[in-house]
Amino acid sequence: MDEDIAWAVNAWPSAAGTAELREDGSRIVFRGRLSLAEDGGAVLEVGGAPILFDLADPPVPKGVDGTWVEVRVAQDQVTVWPHGI
């Protein structure tokens, strides 16, 4: 992911507690459970797949850790790499 999470700009709480990945115009919408990392990054778990994000300003509120969040990023900022289990 080449776009950072900026709270209330491209990320906010989600009322829906289900994972989702969809296209909305020129944006890709990710909905999942957000975990904040100690190193200043974040992991959004979407349907069992971890998606790594860096955090930008405004910062994500600490109370958001472990909650359902929706993140919208530009299509050209998303790269998919195959991963074998």
JSON list of C-alpha atoms in Angstrom, two decimals:
[
{"chain": "A", "resi": 1, "resn": "MET", "atom": "CA", "xyz": [0.00, 0.00, 0.00]},
{"chain": "A", "resi": 2, "resn": "ASP", "atom": "CA", "xyz": [1.54, 3.28, -1.08]},
{"chain": "A", "resi": 3, "resn": "GLU", "atom": "CA", "xyz": [-1.04, 5.52, 0.59]},
{"chain": "A", "resi": 4, "resn": "ASP", "atom": "CA", "xyz": [-0.93, 6.24, 4.32]},
{"chain": "A", "resi": 5, "resn": "ILE", "atom": "CA", "xyz": [-3.91, 6.25, 6.66]},
{"chain": "A", "resi": 6, "resn": "ALA", "atom": "CA", "xyz": [-4.94, 9.82, 7.52]},
{"chain": "A", "resi": 7, "resn": "TRP", "atom": "CA", "xyz": [-7.76, 9.69, 10.07]},
{"chain": "A", "resi": 8, "resn": "ALA", "atom": "CA", "xyz": [-10.99, 11.42, 8.95]},
{"chain": "A", "resi": 9, "resn": "VAL", "atom": "CA", "xyz": [-9.40, 12.00, 5.52]},
{"chain": "A", "resi": 10, "resn": "ASN", "atom": "CA", "xyz": [-9.31, 8.50, 4.04]},
{"chain": "A", "resi": 11, "resn": "ALA", "atom": "CA", "xyz": [-10.13, 6.37, 7.11]},
{"chain": "A", "resi": 12, "resn": "TRP", "atom": "CA", "xyz": [-12.90, 6.34, 9.71]},
{"chain": "A", "resi": 13, "resn": "PRO", "atom": "CA", "xyz": [-14.84, 3.93, 11.93]},
{"chain": "A", "resi": 14, "resn": "SER", "atom": "CA", "xyz": [-17.17, 1.47, 10.22]},
{"chain": "A", "resi": 15, "resn": "ALA", "atom": "CA", "xyz": [-20.60, 0.60, 11.61]},
{"chain": "A", "resi": 16, "resn": "ALA", "atom": "CA", "xyz": [-20.48, -2.68, 9.69]},
{"chain": "A", "resi": 17, "resn": "GLY", "atom": "CA", "xyz": [-18.52, -5.47, 11.36]},
{"chain": "A", "resi": 18, "resn": "THR", "atom": "CA", "xyz": [-17.80, -7.45, 8.22]},
{"chain": "A", "resi": 19, "resn": "ALA", "atom": "CA", "xyz": [-14.75, -7.44, 5.97]},
{"chain": "A", "resi": 20, "resn": "GLU", "atom": "CA", "xyz": [-15.10, -5.88, 2.54]},
{"chain": "A", "resi": 21, "resn": "LEU", "atom": "CA", "xyz": [-12.96, -5.08, -0.48]},
{"chain": "A", "resi": 22, "resn": "ARG", "atom": "CA", "xyz": [-14.59, -3.17, -3.31]},
{"chain": "A", "resi": 23, "resn": "GLU", "atom": "CA", "xyz": [-14.11, -0.52, -5.95]},
{"chain": "A", "resi": 24, "resn": "ASP", "atom": "CA", "xyz": [-15.88, 2.83, -5.59]},
{"chain": "A", "resi": 25, "resn": "GLY", "atom": "CA", "xyz": [-15.15, 5.06, -8.57]},
{"chain": "A", "resi": 26, "resn": "SER", "atom": "CA", "xyz": [-11.41, 5.82, -8.57]},
{"chain": "A", "resi": 27, "resn": "ARG", "atom": "CA", "xyz": [-10.94, 4.49, -5.01]},
{"chain": "A", "resi": 28, "resn": "ILE", "atom": "CA", "xyz": [-10.47, 1.04, -3.51]},
{"chain": "A", "resi": 29, "resn": "VAL", "atom": "CA", "xyz": [-12.40, 0.54, -0.27]},
{"chain": "A", "resi": 30, "resn": "PHE", "atom": "CA", "xyz": [-11.01, -1.75, 2.41]},
{"chain": "A", "resi": 31, "resn": "ARG", "atom": "CA", "xyz": [-13.07, -2.59, 5.49]},
{"chain": "A", "resi": 32, "resn": "GLY", "atom": "CA", "xyz": [-11.49, -4.60, 8.26]},
{"chain": "A", "resi": 33, "resn": "ARG", "atom": "CA", "xyz": [-10.27, -4.71, 11.82]},
{"chain": "A", "resi": 34, "resn": "LEU", "atom": "CA", "xyz": [-7.45, -2.23, 12.48]},
{"chain": "A", "resi": 35, "resn": "SER", "atom": "CA", "xyz": [-4.50, -3.01, 14.74]},
{"chain": "A", "resi": 36, "resn": "LEU", "atom": "CA", "xyz": [-2.03, -0.28, 15.62]},
{"chain": "A", "resi": 37, "resn": "ALA", "atom": "CA", "xyz": [1.63, -1.32, 15.74]},
{"chain": "A", "resi": 38, "resn": "GLU", "atom": "CA", "xyz": [4.16, 0.01, 18.23]},
{"chain": "A", "resi": 39, "resn": "ASP", "atom": "CA", "xyz": [6.41, 1.16, 15.38]},
{"chain": "A", "resi": 40, "resn": "GLY", "atom": "CA", "xyz": [3.83, 3.72, 14.22]},
{"chain": "A", "resi": 41, "resn": "GLY", "atom": "CA", "xyz": [2.26, 1.62, 11.49]},
{"chain": "A", "resi": 42, "resn": "ALA", "atom": "CA", "xyz": [-1.03, -0.21, 11.26]},
{"chain": "A", "resi": 43, "resn": "VAL", "atom": "CA", "xyz": [-2.37, -3.53, 10.02]},
{"chain": "A", "resi": 44, "resn": "LEU", "atom": "CA", "xyz": [-5.86, -3.76, 8.56]},
{"chain": "A", "resi": 45, "resn": "GLU", "atom": "CA", "xyz": [-7.09, -7.35, 8.57]},
{"chain": "A", "resi": 46, "resn": "VAL", "atom": "CA", "xyz": [-9.52, -7.83, 5.70]},
{"chain": "A", "resi": 47, "resn": "GLY", "atom": "CA", "xyz": [-11.01, -11.31, 5.51]},
{"chain": "A", "resi": 48, "resn": "GLY", "atom": "CA", "xyz": [-7.94, -12.92, 7.05]},
{"chain": "A", "resi": 49, "resn": "ALA", "atom": "CA", "xyz": [-5.47, -10.99, 4.86]},
{"chain": "A", "resi": 50, "resn": "PRO", "atom": "CA", "xyz": [-3.24, -8.46, 6.65]},
{"chain": "A", "resi": 51, "resn": "ILE", "atom": "CA", "xyz": [-2.74, -5.16, 4.81]},
{"chain": "A", "resi": 52, "resn": "LEU", "atom": "CA", "xyz": [0.08, -2.96, 6.06]},
{"chain": "A", "resi": 53, "resn": "PHE", "atom": "CA", "xyz": [-0.33, 0.81, 6.27]},
{"chain": "A", "resi": 54, "resn": "ASP", "atom": "CA", "xyz": [1.79, 3.69, 7.47]},
{"chain": "A", "resi": 55, "resn": "LEU", "atom": "CA", "xyz": [0.05, 6.38, 9.50]},
{"chain": "A", "resi": 56, "resn": "ALA", "atom": "CA", "xyz": [-0.12, 10.06, 8.53]},
{"chain": "A", "resi": 57, "resn": "ASP", "atom": "CA", "xyz": [-1.65, 13.18, 10.07]},
{"chain": "A", "resi": 58, "resn": "PRO", "atom": "CA", "xyz": [-4.17, 13.49, 11.46]},
{"chain": "A", "resi": 59, "resn": "PRO", "atom": "CA", "xyz": [-3.26, 10.47, 13.59]},
{"chain": "A", "resi": 60, "resn": "VAL", "atom": "CA", "xyz": [-5.52, 7.53, 14.30]},
{"chain": "A", "resi": 61, "resn": "PRO", "atom": "CA", "xyz": [-7.07, 7.83, 17.79]},
{"chain": "A", "resi": 62, "resn": "LYS", "atom": "CA", "xyz": [-5.72, 5.20, 20.21]},
{"chain": "A", "resi": 63, "resn": "GLY", "atom": "CA", "xyz": [-9.26, 4.01, 20.98]},
{"chain": "A", "resi": 64, "resn": "VAL", "atom": "CA", "xyz": [-9.58, 2.78, 17.40]},
{"chain": "A", "resi": 65, "resn": "ASP", "atom": "CA", "xyz": [-7.12, -0.08, 17.93]},
{"chain": "A", "resi": 66, "resn": "GLY", "atom": "CA", "xyz": [-8.98, -3.37, 17.39]},
{"chain": "A", "resi": 67, "resn": "THR", "atom": "CA", "xyz": [-12.11, -1.81, 15.88]},
{"chain": "A", "resi": 68, "resn": "TRP", "atom": "CA", "xyz": [-13.68, -2.04, 12.44]},
{"chain": "A", "resi": 69, "resn": "VAL", "atom": "CA", "xyz": [-12.44, 0.67, 10.09]},
{"chain": "A", "resi": 70, "resn": "GLU", "atom": "CA", "xyz": [-13.01, 1.64, 6.47]},
{"chain": "A", "resi": 71, "resn": "VAL", "atom": "CA", "xyz": [-10.05, 2.93, 4.44]},
{"chain": "A", "resi": 72, "resn": "ARG", "atom": "CA", "xyz": [-10.35, 4.41, 0.93]},
{"chain": "A", "resi": 73, "resn": "VAL", "atom": "CA", "xyz": [-7.25, 4.70, -1.23]},
{"chain": "A", "resi": 74, "resn": "ALA", "atom": "CA", "xyz": [-6.54, 5.68, -4.83]},
{"chain": "A", "resi": 75, "resn": "GLN", "atom": "CA", "xyz": [-6.44, 2.70, -7.20]},
{"chain": "A", "resi": 76, "resn": "ASP", "atom": "CA", "xyz": [-2.92, 3.52, -8.37]},
{"chain": "A", "resi": 77, "resn": "GLN", "atom": "CA", "xyz": [-1.67, 3.27, -4.76]},
{"chain": "A", "resi": 78, "resn": "VAL", "atom": "CA", "xyz": [-2.64, -0.42, -4.44]},
{"chain": "A", "resi": 79, "resn": "THR", "atom": "CA", "xyz": [-0.36, -3.24, -5.54]},
{"chain": "A", "resi": 80, "resn": "VAL", "atom": "CA", "xyz": [-1.33, -6.89, -5.18]},
{"chain": "A", "resi": 81, "resn": "TRP", "atom": "CA", "xyz": [1.35, -9.52, -4.77]},
{"chain": "A", "resi": 82, "resn": "PRO", "atom": "CA", "xyz": [0.64, -13.27, -4.87]},
{"chain": "A", "resi": 83, "resn": "HIS", "atom": "CA", "xyz": [1.26, -15.04, -1.59]},
{"chain": "A", "resi": 84, "resn": "GLY", "atom": "CA", "xyz": [1.48, -18.77, -1.08]},
{"chain": "A", "resi": 85, "resn": "ILE", "atom": "CA", "xyz": [0.59, -20.46, 2.17]}
]
